[in-house]
Amino acid sequence: MAAIASKSDDAVPNILGSLQEDLLATEMIIFTGASDSNKCPLVTFTVKGLELLHDGPSSNDLANAIQYFLAITPAKRKIGGFSVLANLKQCNEEGVIVKLIQALEIVEQQTKGAIATFYAIQPKFKGALKILKRQTGLKSSKKNYRALVFKTQLVASLADLYSCVETSHLTEEFGGTLPYNHQSWVQFRKRMLMTLQRKLFTDEFKK
């Protein structure tokens, strides 16, 4: 697969200073530095985040946040795309599933090859599972045909997930052992952006 286009740090959008700052602060989506068994960086939608999706951010807002993660990742790490993980086991809201899948489709349309695999712990509710399969193209008909935009892998349980992502790359919420503090991550990115802005200002002043 061709390498995904990379942005230098000075081109990274300062989404921590706009609407997405609030989005990331909610811990709706996390980017821990972990990867799946295919070495693709892992973006995770938390259970708490999924609960906020019903009346929360739009699909475009979610896509912008994922694009931010893409932008801050070194080119060598994202050459095979990103993988996305969501635990939909308790999800029974069509709107949440539709919004989530639409966000991933937007990212893939904007950056071809960005989404390598979408790992979903499948809903226990039949209606929600049917919607998920229809939205991802895993189940379609001639009347309601939907093409596969990215690879989707449904897993029935956390135990099944571990064959795709090692527990050392999963947070406690997914039964993993990876230590992660989201607020520390947000503060670190803010400090990095401030440092970058000072550097750009200094470089411009020297011209």
mmCIF file of N, CA, C and O in Angstrom, residues 95-132:
data_model
loop_
_atom_site.group_PDB
_atom_site.id
_atom_site.type_symbol
_atom_site.label_atom_id
_atom_site.label_comp_id
_atom_site.label_asym_id
_atom_site.label_seq_id
_atom_site.Cartn_x
_atom_site.Cartn_y
_atom_site.Cartn_z
ATOM 1 N N GLY A 95 -28.591 5.812 15.694
ATOM 2 C CA GLY A 95 -27.918 7.060 15.400
ATOM 3 C C GLY A 95 -26.447 7.048 15.762
ATOM 4 O O GLY A 95 -25.611 7.622 15.051
ATOM 5 N N VAL A 96 -26.107 6.405 16.863
ATOM 6 C CA VAL A 96 -24.708 6.326 17.302
ATOM 7 C C VAL A 96 -23.888 5.510 16.319
ATOM 8 O O VAL A 96 -22.784 5.911 15.916
ATOM 9 N N ILE A 97 -24.422 4.369 15.911
ATOM 10 C CA ILE A 97 -23.712 3.501 14.971
ATOM 11 C C ILE A 97 -23.539 4.192 13.625
ATOM 12 O O ILE A 97 -22.454 4.183 13.039
ATOM 13 N N VAL A 98 -24.600 4.821 13.136
ATOM 14 C CA VAL A 98 -24.548 5.509 11.849
ATOM 15 C C VAL A 98 -23.525 6.641 11.885
ATOM 16 O O VAL A 98 -22.714 6.802 10.972
ATOM 17 N N LYS A 99 -23.531 7.434 12.957
ATOM 18 C CA LYS A 99 -22.602 8.560 13.079
ATOM 19 C C LYS A 99 -21.152 8.077 13.116
ATOM 20 O O LYS A 99 -20.275 8.669 12.476
ATOM 21 N N LEU A 100 -20.903 7.003 13.834
ATOM 22 C CA LEU A 100 -19.556 6.457 13.941
ATOM 23 C C LEU A 100 -19.043 5.978 12.582
ATOM 24 O O LEU A 100 -17.925 6.316 12.169
ATOM 25 N N ILE A 101 -19.859 5.208 11.879
ATOM 26 C CA ILE A 101 -19.441 4.682 10.577
ATOM 27 C C ILE A 101 -19.276 5.803 9.563
ATOM 28 O O ILE A 101 -18.337 5.799 8.758
ATOM 29 N N GLN A 102 -20.156 6.785 9.601
ATOM 30 C CA GLN A 102 -20.041 7.923 8.690
ATOM 31 C C GLN A 102 -18.727 8.670 8.913
ATOM 32 O O GLN A 102 -18.086 9.118 7.955
ATOM 33 N N ALA A 103 -18.314 8.805 10.161
ATOM 34 C CA ALA A 103 -17.055 9.484 10.466
ATOM 35 C C ALA A 103 -15.875 8.748 9.847
ATOM 36 O O ALA A 103 -14.982 9.365 9.248
ATOM 37 N N LEU A 104 -15.882 7.428 9.962
ATOM 38 C CA LEU A 104 -14.792 6.628 9.380
ATOM 39 C C LEU A 104 -14.804 6.720 7.860
ATOM 40 O O LEU A 104 -13.742 6.768 7.222
ATOM 41 N N GLU A 105 -15.994 6.752 7.284
ATOM 42 C CA GLU A 105 -16.097 6.881 5.826
ATOM 43 C C GLU A 105 -15.568 8.232 5.358
ATOM 44 O O GLU A 105 -14.904 8.317 4.316
ATOM 45 N N ILE A 106 -15.840 9.281 6.122
ATOM 46 C CA ILE A 106 -15.341 10.611 5.767
ATOM 47 C C ILE A 106 -13.818 10.620 5.774
ATOM 48 O O ILE A 106 -13.179 11.148 4.855
ATOM 49 N N VAL A 107 -13.230 10.025 6.810
ATOM 50 C CA VAL A 107 -11.760 9.962 6.901
ATOM 51 C C VAL A 107 -11.189 9.203 5.708
ATOM 52 O O VAL A 107 -10.222 9.644 5.081
ATOM 53 N N GLU A 108 -11.798 8.079 5.367
ATOM 54 C CA GLU A 108 -11.309 7.260 4.260
ATOM 55 C C GLU A 108 -11.460 7.994 2.925
ATOM 56 O O GLU A 108 -10.593 7.881 2.053
ATOM 57 N N GLN A 109 -12.530 8.747 2.769
ATOM 58 C CA GLN A 109 -12.728 9.515 1.544
ATOM 59 C C GLN A 109 -11.727 10.659 1.438
ATOM 60 O O GLN A 109 -11.242 10.981 0.351
ATOM 61 N N GLN A 110 -11.398 11.257 2.575
ATOM 62 C CA GLN A 110 -10.443 12.364 2.586
ATOM 63 C C GLN A 110 -9.013 11.880 2.395
ATOM 64 O O GLN A 110 -8.209 12.546 1.749
ATOM 65 N N THR A 111 -8.712 10.737 2.983
ATOM 66 C CA THR A 111 -7.357 10.183 2.936
ATOM 67 C C THR A 111 -7.452 8.698 2.608
ATOM 68 O O THR A 111 -7.663 7.866 3.492
ATOM 69 N N LYS A 112 -7.321 8.369 1.339
ATOM 70 C CA LYS A 112 -7.457 6.989 0.891
ATOM 71 C C LYS A 112 -6.470 6.071 1.607
ATOM 72 O O LYS A 112 -5.279 6.354 1.673
ATOM 73 N N GLY A 113 -6.971 4.979 2.167
ATOM 74 C CA GLY A 113 -6.120 4.031 2.860
ATOM 75 C C GLY A 113 -5.889 4.361 4.321
ATOM 76 O O GLY A 113 -5.136 3.672 5.010
ATOM 77 N N ALA A 114 -6.569 5.418 4.809
ATOM 78 C CA ALA A 114 -6.360 5.837 6.199
ATOM 79 C C ALA A 114 -6.906 4.825 7.197
ATOM 80 O O ALA A 114 -6.318 4.612 8.256
ATOM 81 N N ILE A 115 -8.047 4.208 6.872
ATOM 82 C CA ILE A 115 -8.660 3.239 7.779
ATOM 83 C C ILE A 115 -8.311 1.832 7.315
ATOM 84 O O ILE A 115 -8.804 1.362 6.291
ATOM 85 N N ALA A 116 -7.441 1.174 8.065
ATOM 86 C CA ALA A 116 -7.031 -0.186 7.706
ATOM 87 C C ALA A 116 -8.096 -1.195 8.121
ATOM 88 O O ALA A 116 -8.565 -1.997 7.304
ATOM 89 N N THR A 117 -8.489 -1.144 9.394
ATOM 90 C CA THR A 117 -9.487 -2.088 9.912
ATOM 91 C C THR A 117 -10.310 -1.420 11.004
ATOM 92 O O THR A 117 -9.781 -0.682 11.833
ATOM 93 N N PHE A 118 -11.606 -1.674 10.974
ATOM 94 C CA PHE A 118 -12.486 -1.241 12.048
ATOM 95 C C PHE A 118 -12.847 -2.471 12.866
ATOM 96 O O PHE A 118 -13.519 -3.375 12.384
ATOM 97 N N TYR A 119 -12.355 -2.525 14.089
ATOM 98 C CA TYR A 119 -12.670 -3.626 14.997
ATOM 99 C C TYR A 119 -13.863 -3.216 15.856
ATOM 100 O O TYR A 119 -13.824 -2.192 16.539
ATOM 101 N N ALA A 120 -14.910 -4.005 15.815
ATOM 102 C CA ALA A 120 -16.103 -3.692 16.598
ATOM 103 C C ALA A 120 -16.513 -4.904 17.423
ATOM 104 O O ALA A 120 -16.709 -5.991 16.874
ATOM 105 N N ILE A 121 -16.596 -4.708 18.739
ATOM 106 C CA ILE A 121 -17.209 -5.744 19.566
ATOM 107 C C ILE A 121 -18.698 -5.625 19.320
ATOM 108 O O ILE A 121 -19.314 -4.604 19.608
ATOM 109 N N GLN A 122 -19.266 -6.649 18.717
ATOM 110 C CA GLN A 122 -20.601 -6.537 18.149
ATOM 111 C C GLN A 122 -21.688 -6.339 19.211
ATOM 112 O O GLN A 122 -21.587 -6.844 20.329
ATOM 113 N N PRO A 123 -22.727 -5.588 18.864
ATOM 114 C CA PRO A 123 -23.840 -5.346 19.784
ATOM 115 C C PRO A 123 -24.555 -6.644 20.141
ATOM 116 O O PRO A 123 -24.668 -7.550 19.314
ATOM 117 N N LYS A 124 -25.032 -6.694 21.370
ATOM 118 C CA LYS A 124 -25.792 -7.877 21.778
ATOM 119 C C LYS A 124 -27.256 -7.774 21.336
ATOM 120 O O LYS A 124 -28.015 -8.746 21.412
ATOM 121 N N PHE A 125 -27.628 -6.587 20.878
ATOM 122 C CA PHE A 125 -29.003 -6.377 20.418
ATOM 123 C C PHE A 125 -29.092 -6.649 18.916
ATOM 124 O O PHE A 125 -28.313 -6.097 18.133
ATOM 125 N N LYS A 126 -30.018 -7.494 18.521
ATOM 126 C CA LYS A 126 -30.119 -7.912 17.122
ATOM 127 C C LYS A 126 -30.327 -6.746 16.172
ATOM 128 O O LYS A 126 -29.737 -6.701 15.093
ATOM 129 N N GLY A 127 -31.167 -5.805 16.564
ATOM 130 C CA GLY A 127 -31.432 -4.674 15.699
ATOM 131 C C GLY A 127 -30.189 -3.830 15.465
ATOM 132 O O GLY A 127 -29.906 -3.413 14.337
ATOM 133 N N ALA A 128 -29.426 -3.596 16.533
ATOM 134 C CA ALA A 128 -28.205 -2.805 16.423
ATOM 135 C C ALA A 128 -27.156 -3.531 15.588
ATOM 136 O O ALA A 128 -26.435 -2.919 14.787
ATOM 137 N N LEU A 129 -27.076 -4.838 15.754
ATOM 138 C CA LEU A 129 -26.119 -5.630 14.977
ATOM 139 C C LEU A 129 -26.477 -5.590 13.493
ATOM 140 O O LEU A 129 -25.590 -5.469 12.635
ATOM 141 N N LYS A 130 -27.754 -5.652 13.190
ATOM 142 C CA LYS A 130 -28.205 -5.588 11.797
ATOM 143 C C LYS A 130 -27.829 -4.250 11.174
ATOM 144 O O LYS A 130 -27.356 -4.186 10.030
ATOM 145 N N ILE A 131 -28.025 -3.176 11.934
ATOM 146 C CA ILE A 131 -27.679 -1.830 11.450
ATOM 147 C C ILE A 131 -26.180 -1.725 11.213
ATOM 148 O O ILE A 131 -25.730 -1.178 10.199
ATOM 149 N N LEU A 132 -25.395 -2.241 12.144
ATOM 150 C CA LEU A 132 -23.939 -2.191 12.019
ATOM 151 C C LEU A 132 -23.474 -2.921 10.764
ATOM 152 O O LEU A 132 -22.634 -2.406 10.004
#
